[in-house]
């Protein structure tokens, strides 16, 4: 894919809930094999943006075009949420972790490969009789799950119910599970929330490797600036549903609009002496 | 007052003594006007008399009783805490308990196989065991919908009824045999499952329960009122009984019969025993089918749907198909049980398919432990045998029944067997068969 065509092009996206304008005329390009950060104060519309991308909300206006290597251009806003993951291979995680808590970590990752396995099980008949085709598919699914678990350092916990594990680990499991869907674009909703500094550093490493080595594009919502500024190739800043800035991390850090959105106007926040704002 | 103090936690002996002393003081204050002072009629005039020894005894009793109560409560609490601690400390303890459960399962199977032999002269026992097995089968069917897929279905008896009426109509109107009608009835009930599932796809929890409850009633009311089709409240009579591969269970006559073919003396108990083994076979097939389905992608998707529907969608799972398949397969299994029921009774009417039945089947699943196959067996035993055993004190049957359910829920809030066995393991190498 040439650098000119982005993997995902969001065009004039608007999401209105009654009188509330959650996303206002947002346009954004997400490049393949890169990490795009989406930041903004609480309530800026970041998660709503994710919900629009992944079919959980139908945007009021606007389009989301995905340049899929095999299926051509897909209009994500017209797909149902499961089709977004299945056909377009845009997979998301959730701000409040959504694992299958009573199932083991391994089962969580196998469920993520449901479509391939269900296809191999031929309406469950091949599966019921344990035919070789299905057994091969199951072994392949196990292999993929075990591969990701090993890479993310979770293999010791493979047989533990996911809900019984500590928070930071659950975050990683959710990412591992999303990776089992073979994403082209991975949408991570605050993956560093609740992680300690060491875990955040590990997450940085993981995200960089995923985009550089595995060629997965990542769209990242994050409040932890040590993560966003470190890993992002490109950052988009939202405030009250509008895009107020866009660019590489260094430029964003200096952008007066961003500083104003985060820290408020000078008169609104007396604690900040003017000289700290470069 | 007592409950107020109960809520706080006292551990040491000194704390317990202090607590008991508080209770004693309160008892003293209350006791002075109520026990310590009394009025005596002395020649027309009322005099106040004192009863200090009685009051002292009362206060002492309160003190000692409180001390004892506190002690017992603390001991129970401590025991529970050590048990919980042991549970969290060794997460593998559950897997260690499995061989024992397995043995219990095999033991139950052996017992089930030998039961008609041991009680061949006791028709009542075999009949009751057949009823238990019908409920086991229904429980396993509903377990797919409620236990695995997490869709609360209060109208499950509708599928039981559809299966029973399908067989009754096919056999009385078109002369179909049991084995011919069985798959057709399964197909019909599965379509009814989809019929119920389709409009309720967006509903969850309580709302779904209400709609399924209504569905169950609709089916029953249609059966009562559509007299031309179902015979209305009179039901359908003289439904052919299943035969042993074409050999009927009849007194010797012109046509070959089961007894004649095997050179046995004719006995009506042959059919009872045959029916017992028939439902045992159907139930075992159901069990095999459901436990296998659980280990397939569709079964894991059912469980994932129960855990988190939104996460399922984000993983690319089509929630609609998963839910409909759970409804269809659960309904189909209920339909099979219905076919057997009609064939066994020889007579069916809407009376047999009231909400009460749905409630009992649901209770079996919930008491057994959602998703647990063996738990369903134990719960059916309890729920079918308790009313049977309670026949001698007819009026107290339901009381006994209710008390047993409450006790199970207190001791085992997750059901008799709440443990969930993973469908595949990493450590055992590859997928569990």
XYZ file of C-alpha atoms in Angstrom:
711
model
C 0.000 0.000 0.000
C 1.413 3.361 -0.926
C 1.887 5.990 1.728
C -0.673 8.171 -0.052
C -3.674 5.958 0.675
C -4.334 5.707 4.393
C -5.653 2.486 5.887
C -8.637 4.276 7.318
C -10.130 7.568 6.298
C -12.658 9.192 8.596
C -14.539 11.866 6.740
C -16.678 14.557 8.385
C -17.900 12.212 11.092
C -20.663 13.625 13.287
C -22.444 11.874 16.121
C -25.382 13.532 17.780
C -27.281 12.200 20.795
C -30.424 14.292 20.946
C -29.180 17.771 21.758
C -25.648 16.654 22.525
C -23.054 16.883 19.796
C -20.601 14.160 20.843
C -18.482 14.261 17.704
C -18.499 17.325 15.510
C -17.300 17.108 11.931
C -14.232 14.968 12.594
C -11.926 14.016 9.726
C -8.889 11.870 10.341
C -6.559 9.573 8.432
C -5.065 6.506 10.039
C -1.945 5.257 8.306
C -1.120 1.590 7.951
C 1.613 0.167 10.225
C 1.594 3.266 12.407
C 0.369 4.223 15.828
C -2.159 7.030 15.868
C -2.936 8.520 19.253
C -6.300 10.073 20.053
C -6.181 12.263 23.131
C -8.413 14.812 24.720
C -9.923 15.747 28.070
C -12.629 13.570 29.622
C -15.853 13.723 27.664
C -14.120 14.889 24.498
C -15.796 12.124 22.475
C -12.897 9.707 22.152
C -14.775 6.556 23.109
C -17.787 7.668 21.070
C -15.413 7.945 18.128
C -14.321 4.333 18.714
C -17.921 3.203 18.993
C -18.662 4.838 15.638
C -15.657 3.175 14.025
C -16.478 -0.290 15.279
C -20.184 -0.362 14.478
C -21.504 0.007 18.017
C -22.971 3.413 17.119
C -24.266 4.523 13.756
C -22.848 7.982 13.094
C -25.375 10.713 12.331
C -23.353 12.049 9.390
C -20.063 11.161 7.774
C -18.223 8.133 6.570
C -15.442 5.807 7.671
C -13.661 4.199 4.724
C -11.324 1.307 5.238
C -8.889 0.323 2.507
C -8.838 -3.401 3.051
C -6.093 -5.288 1.177
C -8.473 -8.072 0.182
C -11.983 -6.653 0.283
C -11.226 -3.238 -1.232
C -12.938 -0.214 0.260
C -15.273 -1.011 3.141
C -17.666 1.509 4.644
C -17.319 0.742 8.337
C -20.236 2.935 9.368
C -22.539 0.654 7.377
C -21.289 -2.608 8.869
C -22.697 -4.295 11.965
C -20.299 -4.429 14.887
C -19.384 -8.075 14.383
C -18.773 -7.466 10.677
C -16.337 -4.679 11.490
C -14.199 -7.184 13.355
C -14.790 -10.075 10.998
C -14.632 -8.550 7.521
C -12.769 -5.302 8.013
C -10.499 -6.743 10.711
C -10.824 -3.646 12.841
C -10.745 -4.925 16.419
C -11.157 -2.953 19.585
C -10.601 -3.270 23.294
C -12.698 -1.557 25.946
C -12.026 1.160 28.472
C -13.630 -0.945 31.199
C -12.144 -4.348 30.485
C -14.594 -6.735 28.878
C -13.219 -10.242 29.165
C -15.204 -13.457 29.523
C -14.401 -13.651 33.238
C -15.430 -17.223 34.022
C -13.671 -18.669 31.002
C -9.969 -19.376 31.131
C -7.459 -17.081 29.456
C -6.902 -19.658 26.728
C -10.645 -20.018 26.123
C -10.921 -16.234 25.831
C -8.374 -16.307 23.039
C -10.024 -19.275 21.336
C -13.425 -17.549 21.385
C -11.761 -14.665 19.546
C -11.057 -17.100 16.698
C -14.685 -18.200 16.606
C -15.337 -17.471 12.946
C -12.450 -19.518 11.575
C -13.231 -22.395 13.909
C -16.964 -22.258 13.298
C -16.289 -22.383 9.576
C -14.038 -25.405 10.029
C -16.621 -27.140 12.194
C -19.157 -27.068 9.293
C -22.270 -26.188 11.268
C -20.750 -28.109 14.199
C -21.105 -31.441 12.360
C -17.412 -31.891 11.581
C -16.753 -30.761 15.116
C -19.245 -33.162 16.677
C -17.554 -36.135 15.054
C -14.054 -34.722 15.458
C -13.217 -34.894 11.748
C -9.572 -34.215 10.823
C -10.316 -30.864 9.153
C -11.819 -29.504 12.319
C -9.080 -30.958 14.491
C -6.457 -29.229 12.350
C -8.309 -25.920 12.636
C -8.525 -26.323 16.391
C -4.833 -27.106 16.669
C -4.051 -24.024 14.559
C -6.243 -21.865 16.795
C -4.506 -23.257 19.872
C -1.153 -22.530 18.263
C -2.051 -18.930 17.555
C -3.452 -18.392 21.054
C -0.418 -19.965 22.696
C 1.862 -17.889 20.472
C 0.308 -14.601 21.594
C 0.144 -15.712 25.216
C 3.843 -16.530 25.138
C 4.712 -13.204 23.530
C 2.683 -11.264 26.059
C 4.066 -13.262 28.974
C 0.720 -14.761 29.939
C 1.358 -18.399 29.177
C 1.568 -19.409 32.858
C -1.974 -18.185 33.315
C -3.455 -19.933 30.270
C -5.706 -22.212 32.319
C -6.770 -19.643 34.933
C -10.225 -18.043 34.712
C -9.638 -14.589 33.263
C -11.720 -12.839 35.902
C -9.487 -14.146 38.700
C -6.362 -12.371 37.432
C -5.033 -8.947 38.453
C -6.092 -5.838 36.580
C -2.900 -5.198 34.642
C -2.872 -8.755 33.414
C -6.509 -8.522 32.345
C -5.578 -5.507 30.211
C -2.912 -7.571 28.484
C -5.295 -10.502 28.019
C -7.765 -8.199 26.329
C -5.060 -7.082 23.913
C -3.980 -10.692 23.323
C -7.583 -11.647 22.651
C -7.978 -8.796 20.154
C -4.763 -9.874 18.442
C -6.214 -13.356 17.956
C -8.825 -11.821 15.626
C -5.936 -10.956 13.209
C -6.524 -7.206 13.229
C -5.355 -4.874 10.500
C -6.302 -2.004 12.762
C -6.278 -2.416 16.513
C -8.281 0.178 18.446
C -7.124 0.344 22.051
C -9.312 2.297 24.463
C -7.071 3.440 27.336
C -4.885 0.331 27.509
C -2.620 1.927 30.132
C -5.408 2.885 32.552
C -4.681 1.360 35.937
C -1.237 0.074 34.990
C 1.799 0.739 37.160
C 4.844 2.504 35.594
C 6.634 -0.775 34.866
C 3.555 -2.220 33.154
C 3.128 1.009 31.145
C 6.713 0.735 29.930
C 6.077 -2.858 28.872
C 2.941 -1.726 27.061
C 4.982 0.909 25.173
C 7.374 -1.771 24.008
C 4.542 -4.090 22.999
C 2.705 -1.432 20.979
C 5.877 -0.412 19.136
C 6.679 -4.008 18.273
C 3.128 -4.688 17.098
C 3.161 -1.799 14.679
C 6.739 -2.162 13.461
C 7.239 -5.942 13.438
C 3.720 -7.217 12.862
C 2.536 -4.348 10.689
C -0.631 -3.755 12.708
C -1.975 -0.221 12.613
C -2.943 0.977 16.075
C -5.429 3.614 17.060
C -4.818 4.508 20.663
C -6.989 6.407 23.119
C -4.904 7.193 26.149
C -4.630 9.614 29.038
C -1.185 8.454 30.098
C 1.030 10.942 28.251
C 4.150 8.875 28.872
C 2.569 6.225 26.666
C 0.975 8.412 24.006
C 3.914 10.739 23.430
C 6.354 7.844 23.443
C 4.743 5.484 20.996
C 2.550 7.574 18.708
C 3.634 8.455 15.207
C 0.745 10.814 14.858
C -1.626 12.362 17.374
C -5.110 13.757 17.036
C -6.504 15.909 19.845
C -10.237 16.112 20.479
C -12.084 18.581 22.647
C -15.875 18.769 22.906
C -16.108 16.447 19.919
C -14.000 18.657 17.665
C -10.530 18.024 16.394
C -8.440 20.866 17.734
C -4.991 19.713 16.661
C -3.268 17.006 14.713
C 0.359 16.190 14.063
C 3.474 14.468 15.373
C 3.889 14.258 19.179
C 6.428 17.070 19.479
C 4.227 19.533 17.630
C 1.208 18.535 19.713
C 3.108 19.169 22.946
C 3.717 22.769 21.850
C 0.329 23.426 20.340
C -1.307 26.333 22.196
C -4.822 25.004 21.526
C -3.957 21.684 23.144
C -2.395 23.330 26.166
C -5.461 25.496 26.546
C -7.798 22.499 26.303
C -5.860 20.539 28.884
C -4.813 23.234 31.319
C -7.490 25.819 30.789
C -7.103 29.528 30.031
C -4.617 31.427 32.104
C -7.247 33.326 34.034
C -9.169 30.126 34.673
C -6.224 28.413 36.295
C -4.207 30.653 38.585
C -1.931 27.876 39.775
C 0.002 27.841 36.534
C 2.585 30.593 36.183
C 2.742 31.778 32.568
C 6.412 30.849 32.126
C 5.742 27.079 32.352
C 3.739 27.197 29.145
C 6.345 27.298 26.425
C -31.403 -5.092 69.515
C -29.883 -8.513 69.095
C -29.566 -8.155 65.355
C -27.950 -4.789 65.785
C -25.207 -6.268 67.914
C -25.029 -9.316 65.646
C -23.921 -7.212 62.751
C -20.691 -6.184 64.437
C -17.834 -8.630 64.530
C -16.444 -9.815 67.846
C -13.576 -12.231 68.031
C -11.703 -12.316 71.341
C -13.047 -13.751 74.581
C -12.929 -10.309 76.246
C -14.932 -8.788 73.421
C -17.437 -11.598 73.661
C -17.784 -11.069 77.431
C -18.260 -7.353 76.933
C -20.883 -8.016 74.294
C -22.703 -10.450 76.578
C -22.533 -7.924 79.435
C -24.128 -5.282 77.218
C -26.920 -7.672 76.406
C -27.309 -8.490 80.107
C -27.605 -4.783 80.986
C -30.261 -4.279 78.343
C -32.028 -7.387 79.605
C -31.887 -5.981 83.149
C -33.351 -2.646 82.087
C -36.129 -4.329 80.166
C -36.625 -6.948 82.846
C -37.137 -4.589 85.805
C -40.597 -3.425 84.761
C -41.578 -6.645 83.020
C -40.264 -9.327 85.352
C -38.807 -7.651 88.418
C -41.995 -5.800 89.335
C -45.419 -7.302 89.372
C -48.767 -6.351 90.777
C -50.467 -8.415 93.427
C -54.123 -8.237 94.353
C -54.245 -7.853 98.126
C -57.767 -7.703 99.413
C -59.062 -5.505 96.600
C -56.038 -3.203 96.568
C -53.229 -3.560 94.056
C -49.759 -3.778 95.520
C -46.464 -3.839 93.725
C -44.387 -6.891 94.539
C -40.813 -7.588 93.517
C -39.439 -10.790 91.978
C -35.694 -10.208 92.045
C -34.670 -13.908 91.850
C -36.667 -14.349 88.628
C -35.104 -11.205 87.192
C -31.622 -12.421 88.135
C -32.287 -15.747 86.422
C -33.531 -13.929 83.318
C -30.458 -11.696 83.129
C -28.151 -14.655 83.702
C -29.905 -16.624 80.965
C -29.540 -13.709 78.550
C -25.868 -13.348 79.428
C -25.064 -17.038 78.973
C -27.235 -17.406 75.891
C -25.617 -14.424 74.244
C -22.165 -15.746 75.054
C -23.017 -19.095 73.526
C -24.636 -17.570 70.444
C -21.643 -15.295 69.875
C -19.290 -18.239 70.220
C -21.206 -20.374 67.719
C -21.471 -17.526 65.198
C -17.768 -16.748 65.454
C -16.841 -20.379 64.977
C -19.025 -20.700 61.888
C -17.635 -17.491 60.463
C -14.095 -18.566 61.102
C -14.705 -21.886 59.418
C -16.146 -20.205 56.391
C -13.208 -17.823 56.223
C -10.619 -20.588 56.370
C -12.514 -22.424 53.674
C -12.610 -19.334 51.440
C -8.969 -18.775 52.111
C -8.188 -22.340 51.129
C -10.197 -21.842 47.936
C -8.282 -18.776 46.850
C -4.937 -20.155 47.946
C -5.187 -23.265 45.825
C -7.013 -22.539 42.596
C -6.182 -26.053 41.419
C -8.203 -27.537 44.214
C -11.177 -27.599 41.883
C -9.395 -29.720 39.359
C -8.355 -32.068 42.143
C -12.017 -32.604 42.955
C -12.767 -33.689 39.412
C -11.899 -37.392 39.566
C -14.312 -37.619 42.453
C -17.066 -35.963 40.407
C -16.259 -38.216 37.496
C -16.599 -41.250 39.704
C -19.920 -39.937 40.953
C -21.082 -39.573 37.356
C -20.049 -43.118 36.421
C -21.589 -44.442 39.628
C -24.863 -42.703 38.798
C -24.764 -44.190 35.302
C -24.159 -47.705 36.621
C -26.967 -47.270 39.118
C -29.266 -46.010 36.362
C -28.443 -49.032 34.186
C -29.040 -51.535 36.969
C -32.094 -49.893 38.522
C -34.778 -51.763 36.519
C -33.002 -55.052 37.217
C -32.920 -54.402 40.933
C -36.520 -53.188 41.047
C -37.982 -55.297 38.239
C -40.985 -56.215 40.358
C -41.590 -52.664 41.572
C -43.319 -50.730 38.865
C -43.595 -47.584 40.971
C -39.817 -47.218 41.357
C -39.145 -47.676 37.646
C -41.948 -45.273 36.767
C -40.606 -42.621 39.111
C -37.089 -43.130 37.770
C -38.479 -42.592 34.265
C -40.024 -39.321 35.396
C -36.708 -38.281 36.924
C -34.962 -39.011 33.638
C -37.491 -36.950 31.663
C -36.683 -34.007 33.913
C -32.956 -34.716 33.600
C -33.311 -34.534 29.848
C -35.396 -31.363 30.014
C -32.856 -29.893 32.422
C -29.995 -30.667 30.063
C -31.914 -29.076 27.224
C -32.715 -25.936 29.180
C -29.139 -25.872 30.418
C -28.073 -24.975 26.881
C -30.311 -21.904 26.890
C -30.025 -20.769 30.501
C -26.814 -22.298 31.806
C -24.564 -21.918 28.783
C -26.031 -19.086 26.720
C -27.348 -17.200 29.753
C -30.776 -16.523 28.214
C -33.385 -16.743 30.950
C -36.232 -18.832 29.523
C -39.394 -19.159 31.613
C -41.446 -20.779 28.874
C -39.403 -23.870 28.209
C -42.406 -26.121 28.713
C -43.770 -24.769 25.415
C -41.156 -26.769 23.504
C -41.934 -29.841 25.581
C -45.582 -29.386 24.602
C -44.798 -28.805 20.926
C -42.721 -32.000 20.849
C -45.444 -34.001 22.582
C -48.237 -32.700 20.346
C -46.158 -33.176 17.207
C -45.678 -36.837 18.018
C -49.288 -37.246 19.127
C -50.632 -35.767 15.889
C -48.168 -37.518 13.595
C -48.869 -40.891 15.181
C -52.646 -40.654 15.575
C -53.360 -38.864 12.277
C -50.683 -40.271 9.985
C -49.675 -43.470 11.731
C -46.035 -42.472 12.157
C -43.883 -44.546 14.485
C -41.876 -43.224 17.418
C -38.483 -43.261 15.681
C -39.865 -41.683 12.497
C -41.570 -38.908 14.419
C -38.655 -38.185 16.749
C -36.404 -36.289 14.291
C -39.369 -34.493 12.709
C -40.604 -33.360 16.110
C -37.069 -32.218 16.917
C -37.049 -30.137 13.746
C -40.475 -28.661 14.476
C -39.542 -27.666 18.030
C -36.226 -26.223 16.840
C -38.174 -23.986 14.452
C -40.395 -22.963 17.343
C -37.213 -22.149 19.246
C -36.139 -19.846 16.429
C -39.651 -18.405 16.293
C -39.314 -17.450 19.945
C -35.693 -16.392 19.606
C -36.079 -14.083 16.642
C -38.231 -11.340 18.185
C -36.390 -11.531 21.518
C -32.860 -11.084 20.168
C -32.476 -7.631 21.662
C -33.941 -8.534 25.026
C -31.971 -9.637 28.032
C -32.548 -10.722 31.600
C -35.918 -9.844 33.077
C -37.401 -8.624 29.809
C -36.497 -11.829 28.029
C -37.935 -13.825 30.930
C -41.290 -12.046 30.603
C -41.489 -12.651 26.848
C -40.593 -16.337 27.168
C -43.146 -16.666 29.963
C -45.730 -15.227 27.610
C -44.639 -17.565 24.825
C -45.164 -20.569 27.077
C -48.656 -19.376 27.930
C -49.504 -18.641 24.285
C -48.670 -22.205 23.291
C -50.727 -23.627 26.137
C -53.714 -21.376 25.416
C -53.590 -22.217 21.714
C -53.610 -25.910 22.635
C -56.617 -25.397 24.902
C -58.618 -23.433 22.347
C -57.740 -24.879 18.967
C -60.013 -27.845 19.460
C -59.917 -29.132 15.859
C -56.160 -29.482 15.960
C -55.295 -30.375 19.520
C -58.541 -31.699 20.932
C -58.723 -28.703 23.260
C -58.801 -29.383 26.980
C -59.663 -33.032 26.295
C -56.240 -33.523 24.794
C -55.260 -36.373 22.502
C -55.899 -39.927 23.582
C -54.731 -43.393 22.512
C -51.343 -42.278 21.278
C -49.469 -45.395 20.106
C -46.844 -46.611 22.540
C -43.357 -47.214 21.209
C -42.659 -50.794 20.209
C -39.442 -52.796 20.492
C -38.228 -52.611 16.869
C -41.716 -53.365 15.638
C -42.599 -55.857 18.377
C -45.411 -54.383 20.474
C -45.721 -54.894 24.214
C -49.088 -56.664 24.212
C -50.608 -59.811 25.563
C -50.009 -62.711 23.133
C -52.266 -62.464 20.061
C -52.073 -63.027 16.309
C -49.246 -60.616 15.589
C -45.802 -61.350 17.030
C -45.239 -59.549 20.322
C -42.166 -58.724 22.352
C -42.871 -61.388 24.967
C -43.517 -64.081 22.351
C -40.436 -63.225 20.300
C -38.154 -63.565 23.303
C -40.009 -66.525 24.761
C -40.960 -64.598 27.882
C -44.101 -64.709 29.932
C -46.086 -61.544 29.085
C -45.837 -58.918 31.771
C -46.926 -55.271 31.653
C -43.699 -54.335 33.368
C -41.765 -55.120 30.160
C -43.011 -51.939 28.622
C -42.278 -49.901 31.727
C -38.715 -51.181 31.755
C -38.358 -50.657 28.020
C -39.582 -47.070 28.367
C -37.107 -46.558 31.166
C -34.184 -47.697 29.038
C -35.488 -45.642 26.127
C -35.443 -42.400 28.094
C -32.105 -43.364 29.613
C -30.715 -43.736 26.103
C -32.228 -40.442 24.965
C -30.926 -38.679 28.055
C -27.429 -40.116 27.619
C -27.382 -39.079 23.967
C -28.497 -35.600 25.036
C -25.713 -35.464 27.587
C -23.116 -36.600 25.077
C -24.401 -34.103 22.535
C -24.479 -31.152 24.912
C -21.074 -31.833 26.457
C -19.579 -32.179 22.993
C -21.267 -28.990 21.793
C -19.809 -27.174 24.766
C -16.317 -27.950 23.540
C -17.067 -26.769 20.013
C -16.803 -23.168 18.831
C -20.566 -22.749 19.032
C -20.638 -23.895 22.651
C -17.811 -21.590 23.619
C -19.619 -18.772 21.840
C -22.732 -19.541 23.935
C -20.732 -19.218 27.100
C -18.951 -16.108 25.852
C -22.370 -14.615 25.050
C -23.446 -15.293 28.629
C -20.299 -13.598 29.920
C -20.274 -10.513 27.713
C -22.335 -9.964 24.599
C -20.631 -6.716 23.620
C -17.183 -8.271 23.802
C -18.483 -11.102 21.609
C -19.535 -8.628 18.948
C -16.171 -6.915 19.134
C -14.555 -10.309 18.453
C -16.593 -10.646 15.266
C -19.120 -13.126 16.626
C -22.594 -12.840 15.165
C -24.677 -12.601 18.325
C -27.902 -13.291 16.460
C -26.784 -16.662 15.117
C -25.308 -17.700 18.428
C -28.481 -16.877 20.346
C -30.763 -18.482 17.786
C -28.698 -21.654 17.749
C -28.922 -21.862 21.530
C -32.687 -21.388 21.401
C -33.077 -23.903 18.576
C -30.946 -26.615 20.145
C -32.416 -26.144 23.606
C -35.903 -26.309 22.093
C -35.054 -29.394 20.054
C -33.906 -31.287 23.144
C -37.074 -30.256 24.972
C -39.049 -31.479 21.959
C -37.384 -34.903 22.124
C -38.360 -35.160 25.762
C -41.907 -34.173 24.784
C -42.095 -36.926 22.168
C -41.049 -39.450 24.761
C -43.547 -38.052 27.239
C -46.435 -38.402 24.780
C -45.376 -41.941 23.852
C -45.089 -42.964 27.469
C -48.355 -41.474 28.697
C -50.444 -42.417 25.683
C -52.526 -39.364 26.498
C -51.635 -35.689 26.552
C -53.577 -32.564 27.354
C -52.639 -28.928 27.956
C -52.846 -29.703 31.699
C -49.407 -31.280 31.533
C -47.751 -28.176 30.162
C -48.473 -25.438 32.671
C -46.072 -22.772 33.889
C -45.433 -24.951 36.915
C -43.451 -27.337 34.733
C -41.319 -24.508 33.328
C -40.620 -23.343 36.841
C -39.554 -26.813 37.957
C -37.250 -27.294 34.962
C -35.706 -23.884 35.539
C -35.325 -24.700 39.234
C -33.508 -27.901 38.260
C -31.027 -25.955 36.166
C -30.485 -23.230 38.735
C -30.261 -25.573 41.736
C -28.007 -27.955 39.867
C -25.530 -25.209 39.100
C -25.809 -23.277 35.859
C -24.086 -25.162 33.081
C -23.307 -28.252 35.151
C -24.483 -31.532 33.630
C -24.170 -33.653 36.749
C -25.739 -30.909 38.848
C -28.887 -31.189 36.724
C -29.114 -34.901 37.561
C -28.787 -34.271 41.288
C -31.281 -31.408 41.201
C -33.830 -33.474 39.235
C -33.487 -36.244 41.790
C -34.160 -33.778 44.581
C -37.005 -31.959 42.856
C -38.842 -35.041 41.578
C -38.250 -37.334 44.539
C -39.061 -34.784 47.240
C -42.711 -34.362 46.214
C -42.928 -38.152 45.747
C -41.546 -38.818 49.213
C -43.803 -36.124 50.558
C -46.953 -37.843 49.326
C -47.719 -39.063 52.855
C -48.065 -35.551 54.139
C -49.791 -34.161 51.112
C -50.506 -30.674 52.395
C -46.944 -30.065 53.466
C -45.401 -31.215 50.192
C -44.961 -27.781 48.707
C -43.750 -26.477 52.055
C -41.100 -29.188 52.135
C -40.241 -28.445 48.535
C -39.866 -24.726 49.176
C -37.809 -25.274 52.310
C -35.459 -27.613 50.449
C -34.962 -25.039 47.698
C -34.258 -22.285 50.212
C -31.774 -24.495 52.059
C -29.907 -25.354 48.857
C -29.740 -21.691 47.930
C -28.350 -20.821 51.376
C -25.715 -23.541 51.414
C -24.836 -23.569 47.745
C -25.827 -20.247 46.200
C -24.192 -21.200 42.896
C -26.099 -24.481 42.680
C -25.240 -27.948 43.920
C -22.289 -28.198 41.539
C -21.184 -24.720 40.626
C -17.751 -25.650 39.336
C -17.071 -24.866 35.688
C -14.765 -27.193 33.789
C -12.692 -25.437 31.072
C -13.441 -26.667 27.566
C -9.761 -26.960 26.709
C -6.492 -26.750 28.553
C -2.990 -25.655 27.727
C -1.213 -27.849 30.248
C -2.722 -31.118 29.067
C -1.012 -30.418 25.742
C -3.793 -30.021 23.236
C -7.511 -29.432 23.324
C -9.570 -31.549 25.649
C -11.222 -34.123 23.459
